[in-house]
PDB file of C-alpha atoms in Angstrom:
ATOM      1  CA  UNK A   1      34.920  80.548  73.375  1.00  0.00           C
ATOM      2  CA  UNK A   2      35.792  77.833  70.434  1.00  0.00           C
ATOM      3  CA  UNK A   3      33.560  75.119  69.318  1.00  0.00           C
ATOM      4  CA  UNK A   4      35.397  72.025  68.863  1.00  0.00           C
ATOM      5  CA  UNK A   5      34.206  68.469  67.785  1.00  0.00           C
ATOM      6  CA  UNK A   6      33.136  66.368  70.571  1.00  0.00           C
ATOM      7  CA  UNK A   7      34.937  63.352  69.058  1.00  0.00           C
ATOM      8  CA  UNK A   8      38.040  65.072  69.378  1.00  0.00           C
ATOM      9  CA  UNK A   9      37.720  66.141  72.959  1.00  0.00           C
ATOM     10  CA  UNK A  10      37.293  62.576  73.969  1.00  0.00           C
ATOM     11  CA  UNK A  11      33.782  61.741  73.482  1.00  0.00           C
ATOM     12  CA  UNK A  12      32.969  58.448  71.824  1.00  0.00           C
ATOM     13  CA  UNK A  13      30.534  59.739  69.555  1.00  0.00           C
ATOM     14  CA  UNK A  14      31.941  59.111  66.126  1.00  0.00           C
ATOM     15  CA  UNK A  15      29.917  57.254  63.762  1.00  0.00           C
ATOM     16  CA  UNK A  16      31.516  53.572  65.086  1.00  0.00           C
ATOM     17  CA  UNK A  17      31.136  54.510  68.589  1.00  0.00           C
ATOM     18  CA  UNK A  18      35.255  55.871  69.029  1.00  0.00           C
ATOM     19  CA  UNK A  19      36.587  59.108  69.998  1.00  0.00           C
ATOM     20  CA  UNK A  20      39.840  60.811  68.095  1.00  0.00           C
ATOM     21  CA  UNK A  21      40.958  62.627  71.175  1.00  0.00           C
ATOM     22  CA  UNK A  22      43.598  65.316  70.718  1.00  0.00           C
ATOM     23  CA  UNK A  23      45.297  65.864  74.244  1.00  0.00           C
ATOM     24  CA  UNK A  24      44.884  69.521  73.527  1.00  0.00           C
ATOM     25  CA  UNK A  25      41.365  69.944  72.652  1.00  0.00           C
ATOM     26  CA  UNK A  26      40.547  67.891  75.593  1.00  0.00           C
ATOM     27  CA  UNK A  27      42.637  70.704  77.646  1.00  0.00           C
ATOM     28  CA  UNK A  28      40.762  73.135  76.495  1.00  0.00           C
ATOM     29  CA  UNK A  29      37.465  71.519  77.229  1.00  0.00           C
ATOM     30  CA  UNK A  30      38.783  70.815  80.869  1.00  0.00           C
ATOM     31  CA  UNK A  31      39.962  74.225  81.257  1.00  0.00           C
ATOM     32  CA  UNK A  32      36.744  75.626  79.980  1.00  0.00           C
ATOM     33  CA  UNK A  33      37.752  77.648  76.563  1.00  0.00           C
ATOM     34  CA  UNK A  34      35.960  75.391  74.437  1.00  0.00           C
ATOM     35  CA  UNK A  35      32.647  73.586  74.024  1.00  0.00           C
ATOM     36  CA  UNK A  36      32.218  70.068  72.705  1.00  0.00           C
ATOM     37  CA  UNK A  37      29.677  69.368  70.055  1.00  0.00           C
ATOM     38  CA  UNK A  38      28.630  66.866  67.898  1.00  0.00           C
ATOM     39  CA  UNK A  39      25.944  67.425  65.298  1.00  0.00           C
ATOM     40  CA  UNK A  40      25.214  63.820  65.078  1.00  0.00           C
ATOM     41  CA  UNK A  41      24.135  63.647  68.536  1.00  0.00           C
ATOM     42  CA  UNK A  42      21.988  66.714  68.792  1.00  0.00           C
ATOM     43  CA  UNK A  43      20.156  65.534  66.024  1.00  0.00           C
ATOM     44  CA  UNK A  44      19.477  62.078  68.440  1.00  0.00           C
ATOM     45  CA  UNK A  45      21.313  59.906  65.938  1.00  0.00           C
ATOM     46  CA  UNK A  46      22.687  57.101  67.682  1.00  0.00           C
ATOM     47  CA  UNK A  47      26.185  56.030  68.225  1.00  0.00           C
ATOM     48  CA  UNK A  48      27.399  53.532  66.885  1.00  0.00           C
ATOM     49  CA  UNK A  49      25.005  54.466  63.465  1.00  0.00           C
ATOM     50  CA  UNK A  50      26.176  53.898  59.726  1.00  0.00           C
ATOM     51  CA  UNK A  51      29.039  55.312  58.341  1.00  0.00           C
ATOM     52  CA  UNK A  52      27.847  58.688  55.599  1.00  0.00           C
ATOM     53  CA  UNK A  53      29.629  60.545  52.958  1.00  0.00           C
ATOM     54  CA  UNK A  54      28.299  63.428  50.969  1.00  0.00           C
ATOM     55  CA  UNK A  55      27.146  62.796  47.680  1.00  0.00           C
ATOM     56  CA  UNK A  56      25.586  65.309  44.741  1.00  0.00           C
ATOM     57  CA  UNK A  57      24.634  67.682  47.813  1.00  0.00           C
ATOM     58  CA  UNK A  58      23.330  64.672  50.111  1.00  0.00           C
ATOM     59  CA  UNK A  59      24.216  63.356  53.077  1.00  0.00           C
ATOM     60  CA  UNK A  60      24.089  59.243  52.329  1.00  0.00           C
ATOM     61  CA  UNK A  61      24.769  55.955  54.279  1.00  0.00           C
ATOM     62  CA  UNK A  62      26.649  53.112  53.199  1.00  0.00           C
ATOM     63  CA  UNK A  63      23.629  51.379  52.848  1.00  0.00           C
ATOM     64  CA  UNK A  64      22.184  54.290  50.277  1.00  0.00           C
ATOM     65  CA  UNK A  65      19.697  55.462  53.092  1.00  0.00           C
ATOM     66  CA  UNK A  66      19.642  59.505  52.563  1.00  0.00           C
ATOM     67  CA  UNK A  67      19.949  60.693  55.778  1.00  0.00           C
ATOM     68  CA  UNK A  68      20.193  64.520  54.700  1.00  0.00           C
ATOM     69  CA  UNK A  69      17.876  65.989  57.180  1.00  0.00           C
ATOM     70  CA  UNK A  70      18.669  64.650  60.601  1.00  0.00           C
ATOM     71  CA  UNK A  71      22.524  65.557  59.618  1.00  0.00           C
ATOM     72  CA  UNK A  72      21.228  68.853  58.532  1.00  0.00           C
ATOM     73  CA  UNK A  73      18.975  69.063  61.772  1.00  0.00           C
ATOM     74  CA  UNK A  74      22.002  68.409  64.104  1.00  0.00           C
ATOM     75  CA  UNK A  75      23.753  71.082  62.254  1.00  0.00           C
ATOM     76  CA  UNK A  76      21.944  73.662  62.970  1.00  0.00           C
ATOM     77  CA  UNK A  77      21.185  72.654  66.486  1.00  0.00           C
ATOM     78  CA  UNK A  78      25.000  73.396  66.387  1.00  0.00           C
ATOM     79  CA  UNK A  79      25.141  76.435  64.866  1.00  0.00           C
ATOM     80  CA  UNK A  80      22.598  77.999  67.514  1.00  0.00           C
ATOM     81  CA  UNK A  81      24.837  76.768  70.442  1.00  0.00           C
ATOM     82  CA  UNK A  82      28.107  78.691  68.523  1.00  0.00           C
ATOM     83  CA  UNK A  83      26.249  81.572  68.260  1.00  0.00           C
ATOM     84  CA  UNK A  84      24.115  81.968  71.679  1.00  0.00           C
ATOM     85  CA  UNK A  85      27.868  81.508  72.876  1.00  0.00           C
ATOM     86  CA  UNK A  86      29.498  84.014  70.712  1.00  0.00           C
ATOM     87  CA  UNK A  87      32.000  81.617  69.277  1.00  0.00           C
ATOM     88  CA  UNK A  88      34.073  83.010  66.769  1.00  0.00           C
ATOM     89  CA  UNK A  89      36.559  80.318  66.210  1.00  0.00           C
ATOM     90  CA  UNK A  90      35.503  76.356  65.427  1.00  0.00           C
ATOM     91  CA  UNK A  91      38.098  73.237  65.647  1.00  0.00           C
ATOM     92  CA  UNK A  92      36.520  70.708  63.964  1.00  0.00           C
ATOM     93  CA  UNK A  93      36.858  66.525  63.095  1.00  0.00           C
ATOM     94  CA  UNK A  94      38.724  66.405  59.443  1.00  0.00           C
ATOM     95  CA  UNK A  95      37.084  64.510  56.574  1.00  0.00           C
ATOM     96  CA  UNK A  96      33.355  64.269  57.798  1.00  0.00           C
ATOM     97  CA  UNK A  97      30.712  64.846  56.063  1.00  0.00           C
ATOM     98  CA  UNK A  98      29.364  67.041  59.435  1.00  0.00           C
ATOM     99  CA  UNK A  99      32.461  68.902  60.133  1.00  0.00           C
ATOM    100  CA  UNK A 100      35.295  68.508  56.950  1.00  0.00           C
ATOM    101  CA  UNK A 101      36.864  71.987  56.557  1.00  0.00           C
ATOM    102  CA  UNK A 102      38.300  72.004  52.948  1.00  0.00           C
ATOM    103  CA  UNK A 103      38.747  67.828  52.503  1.00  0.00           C
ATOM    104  CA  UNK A 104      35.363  65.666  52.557  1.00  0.00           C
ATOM    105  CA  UNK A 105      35.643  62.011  51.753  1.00  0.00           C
ATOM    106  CA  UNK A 106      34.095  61.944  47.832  1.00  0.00           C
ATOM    107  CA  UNK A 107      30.432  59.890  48.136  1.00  0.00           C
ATOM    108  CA  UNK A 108      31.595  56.597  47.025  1.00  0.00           C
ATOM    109  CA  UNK A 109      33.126  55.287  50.159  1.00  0.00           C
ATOM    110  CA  UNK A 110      36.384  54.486  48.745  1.00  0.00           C
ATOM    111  CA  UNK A 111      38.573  56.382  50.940  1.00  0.00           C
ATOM    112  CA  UNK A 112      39.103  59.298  47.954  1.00  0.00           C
ATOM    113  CA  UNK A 113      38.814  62.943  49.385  1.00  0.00           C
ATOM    114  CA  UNK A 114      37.595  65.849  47.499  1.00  0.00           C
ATOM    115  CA  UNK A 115      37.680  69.879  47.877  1.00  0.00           C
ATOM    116  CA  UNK A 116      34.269  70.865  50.677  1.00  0.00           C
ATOM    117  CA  UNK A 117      33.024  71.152  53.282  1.00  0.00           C
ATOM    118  CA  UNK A 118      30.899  69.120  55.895  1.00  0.00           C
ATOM    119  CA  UNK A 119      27.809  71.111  56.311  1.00  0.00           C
ATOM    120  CA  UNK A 120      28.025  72.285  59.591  1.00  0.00           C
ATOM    121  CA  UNK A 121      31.255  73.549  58.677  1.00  0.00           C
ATOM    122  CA  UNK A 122      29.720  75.171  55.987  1.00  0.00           C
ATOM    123  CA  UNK A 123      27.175  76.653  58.100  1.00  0.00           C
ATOM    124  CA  UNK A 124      29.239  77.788  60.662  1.00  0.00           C
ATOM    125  CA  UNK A 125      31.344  79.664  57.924  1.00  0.00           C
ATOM    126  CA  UNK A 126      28.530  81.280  56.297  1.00  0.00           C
ATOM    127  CA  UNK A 127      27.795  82.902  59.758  1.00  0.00           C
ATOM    128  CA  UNK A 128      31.694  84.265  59.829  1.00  0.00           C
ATOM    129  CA  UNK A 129      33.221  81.844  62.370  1.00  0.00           C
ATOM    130  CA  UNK A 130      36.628  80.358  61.451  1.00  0.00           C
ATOM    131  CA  UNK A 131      36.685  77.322  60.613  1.00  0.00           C
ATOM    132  CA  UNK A 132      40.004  74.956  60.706  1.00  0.00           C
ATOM    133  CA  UNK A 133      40.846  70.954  61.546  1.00  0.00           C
ATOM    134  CA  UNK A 134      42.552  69.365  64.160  1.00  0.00           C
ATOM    135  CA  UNK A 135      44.987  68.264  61.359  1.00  0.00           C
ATOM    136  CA  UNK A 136      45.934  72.362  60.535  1.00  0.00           C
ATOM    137  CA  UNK A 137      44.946  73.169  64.489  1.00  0.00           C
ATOM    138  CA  UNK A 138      47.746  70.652  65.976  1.00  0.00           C
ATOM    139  CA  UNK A 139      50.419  71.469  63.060  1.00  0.00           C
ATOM    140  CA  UNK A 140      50.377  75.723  64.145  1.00  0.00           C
TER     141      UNK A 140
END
């Protein structure tokens, strides 16, 4: 079983209410190798909510609102669902601040990426489950 973003099996969950289906991921959803999540939701956050970044270790809104422990909150609702299902592999939504593998956008909300992690990617990895993007995912 893989864990894959929920946004990118079709679900309009991402932080303006959108999906950013990949006509794969949503096969494997349909054919049942893969379970949606979205850390966002399980935390109750609603859709559409502000846009975040991570910032000095924080997860902040546009607006300078720290929202750090709901994010953290869904993220760990997450993790427990991976691992009750013995997921070993995770597809995740490039760039977030939730699920970024390797490329986060930088805090300031200016489009500029840095080296990290989202931090349920992070979490997931810490627990040994591979962690890539749709970006690397779709290119191999």
């Amino acid at each position: 079983m893989i864990i894959v973003s929920a946004c990118l099996a079709g679900v309009e969950c991402r932080y303006n209410g959108s999906s950013y289906s990949v006509p794969q991921i949503v096969e494997m959803v349909i054919q049942g190798k893969a379970i949606p999540i979205c850390p966002e939701i399980l935390a109750g956050l609603p859709t559409p909510r502000p846009p975040v970044e991570q910032f000095e270790g924080k997860i902040i809104s546009l607006n300078g609102d720290d929202q750090t422990a709901p994010y953290r909150a869904g993220a760990k609702m997450g993790l427990e669902i991976a691992v009750v299902s013995g997921c070993q592999k995770a597809i995740l939504k490039s760039k977030s601040p939730t699920c970024g593998a390797g490329w986060i956008y930088d805090g300031t909300f200016s489009g500029n990426l840095i080296s990290g992690d989202g931090i349920f990617a992070k979490m997931l990895k810490d627990k040994g489950i591979e962690v890539c993007t749709e970006e690397i995912y779709c290119k191999g």
